[in-house]
Amino acid sequence: MERTIDINRTLRATVISLIRLGVHPAILNPIVCSKFVKQVCYPKALYGCELWGILTSTEWLMLERTQHYICKNIQGLPRRTRNDMCLPMIGWFSIESYVDEKKLLFLGQICNLPCESVSFRILIRRVNDFKYNDGSHSNLGFTVDIMYILQKYDLSTYFDDFCETGLFPSPLVWKSIVKTAVAAFEIFIWTRRINIDDDFVAFKTIKKAYAPHSAWTIALKHPNLRKKSTLFDFCLLFSKRQWQWTIHAL
């Protein structure tokens, strides 16, 4: 629990530092802000997450709340915005899926090592202990966790084939497989949640794809539109006030 609290503090502090430096939706496009956060803040705060053990639901909730706070800030959304609305607006998945993806990629790196390497031999030894020994598995750490993650994303067949044949997809191919499986799982869970919630009836007509919103992508491709929209807002505000003054004069 203490480790998770420290991670939350580090993640928040790093993001706040970036915001003070100008990584803010008032200055940069939310997609650009997202890339800064994912490439700078997450690797620092979640360093070594590949070797984490199984976290409790309370710890995951703490991490998810921190991510929701960050996601709303970099998009300039109100704090009370529903989490299932703010994440797909920028194309983010849960932080649990981020950690799972890192663990799966780490597994791919080990499986592609030479058979003589120490890490490879340790993995095979612990996998055999997990499969064929009926004792406690609490001391196997990464091995137990990765087995559950493989089942979660329906990727167990790749590892089973590896244990039988010694063949495993190359790092690039495995990365593509993992990203596709994680995205499919997250989108399925998100779709199921919003389909049973009446609060998302209007939202589903606006947001039909789990990808950065068109408002962010168009503004990124045409940055001059931002200045024009600001001028347009100013003109509307001026016209509104002028109309109010006319009404009062009458």
PDB file of N, CA and C in Angstrom, residues 1 8 19 35 48 106 120 131 144 184 202 210 235 243:
ATOM      1  N   MET A   1       0.825  -1.202   0.000  1.00  0.00           N
ATOM      2  CA  MET A   1       0.000   0.000   0.000  1.00  0.00           C
ATOM      3  C   MET A   1       0.867   1.264   0.000  1.00  0.00           C
ATOM      4  N   ASN A   8       1.335   7.233  -6.562  1.00  0.00           N
ATOM      5  CA  ASN A   8       0.318   8.255  -6.811  1.00  0.00           C
ATOM      6  C   ASN A   8       0.877   9.657  -6.610  1.00  0.00           C
ATOM      7  N   ILE A  19       2.457  20.726 -16.078  1.00  0.00           N
ATOM      8  CA  ILE A  19       1.418  21.740 -16.299  1.00  0.00           C
ATOM      9  C   ILE A  19       1.968  23.137 -16.035  1.00  0.00           C
ATOM     10  N   LYS A  35       0.692  12.974 -24.930  1.00  0.00           N
ATOM     11  CA  LYS A  35       1.972  12.353 -25.276  1.00  0.00           C
ATOM     12  C   LYS A  35       3.048  12.718 -24.265  1.00  0.00           C
ATOM     13  N   GLY A  48       9.446   0.033 -13.261  1.00  0.00           N
ATOM     14  CA  GLY A  48       9.535  -1.292 -12.655  1.00  0.00           C
ATOM     15  C   GLY A  48       8.199  -1.961 -12.435  1.00  0.00           C
ATOM     16  N   PHE A 106       7.305  -7.472 -21.241  1.00  0.00           N
ATOM     17  CA  PHE A 106       8.470  -7.986 -20.509  1.00  0.00           C
ATOM     18  C   PHE A 106       8.574  -9.500 -20.664  1.00  0.00           C
ATOM     19  N   PHE A 120      15.849 -16.431 -18.661  1.00  0.00           N
ATOM     20  CA  PHE A 120      15.061 -17.425 -19.391  1.00  0.00           C
ATOM     21  C   PHE A 120      14.899 -18.696 -18.563  1.00  0.00           C
ATOM     22  N   LYS A 131       2.823 -24.903 -12.687  1.00  0.00           N
ATOM     23  CA  LYS A 131       1.934 -25.834 -13.379  1.00  0.00           C
ATOM     24  C   LYS A 131       1.845 -27.193 -12.706  1.00  0.00           C
ATOM     25  N   VAL A 144       3.120 -16.067 -11.441  1.00  0.00           N
ATOM     26  CA  VAL A 144       1.693 -16.240 -11.163  1.00  0.00           C
ATOM     27  C   VAL A 144       0.890 -15.106 -11.792  1.00  0.00           C
ATOM     28  N   ALA A 184      -8.803  -4.399 -27.432  1.00  0.00           N
ATOM     29  CA  ALA A 184     -10.079  -5.089 -27.633  1.00  0.00           C
ATOM     30  C   ALA A 184     -10.773  -5.363 -26.300  1.00  0.00           C
ATOM     31  N   ALA A 202     -27.005  10.175 -24.655  1.00  0.00           N
ATOM     32  CA  ALA A 202     -26.605  11.287 -25.525  1.00  0.00           C
ATOM     33  C   ALA A 202     -25.136  11.189 -25.908  1.00  0.00           C
ATOM     34  N   TYR A 210     -13.651   4.616 -29.857  1.00  0.00           N
ATOM     35  CA  TYR A 210     -12.733   4.813 -28.730  1.00  0.00           C
ATOM     36  C   TYR A 210     -11.409   5.345 -29.293  1.00  0.00           C
ATOM     37  N   CYS A 235     -16.089  37.716 -30.570  1.00  0.00           N
ATOM     38  CA  CYS A 235     -17.115  38.423 -31.341  1.00  0.00           C
ATOM     39  C   CYS A 235     -18.517  38.084 -30.838  1.00  0.00           C
ATOM     40  N   TRP A 243     -26.173  43.387 -27.578  1.00  0.00           N
ATOM     41  CA  TRP A 243     -27.601  43.095 -27.616  1.00  0.00           C
ATOM     42  C   TRP A 243     -28.253  43.369 -26.265  1.00  0.00           C
TER      43      TRP A 243
END
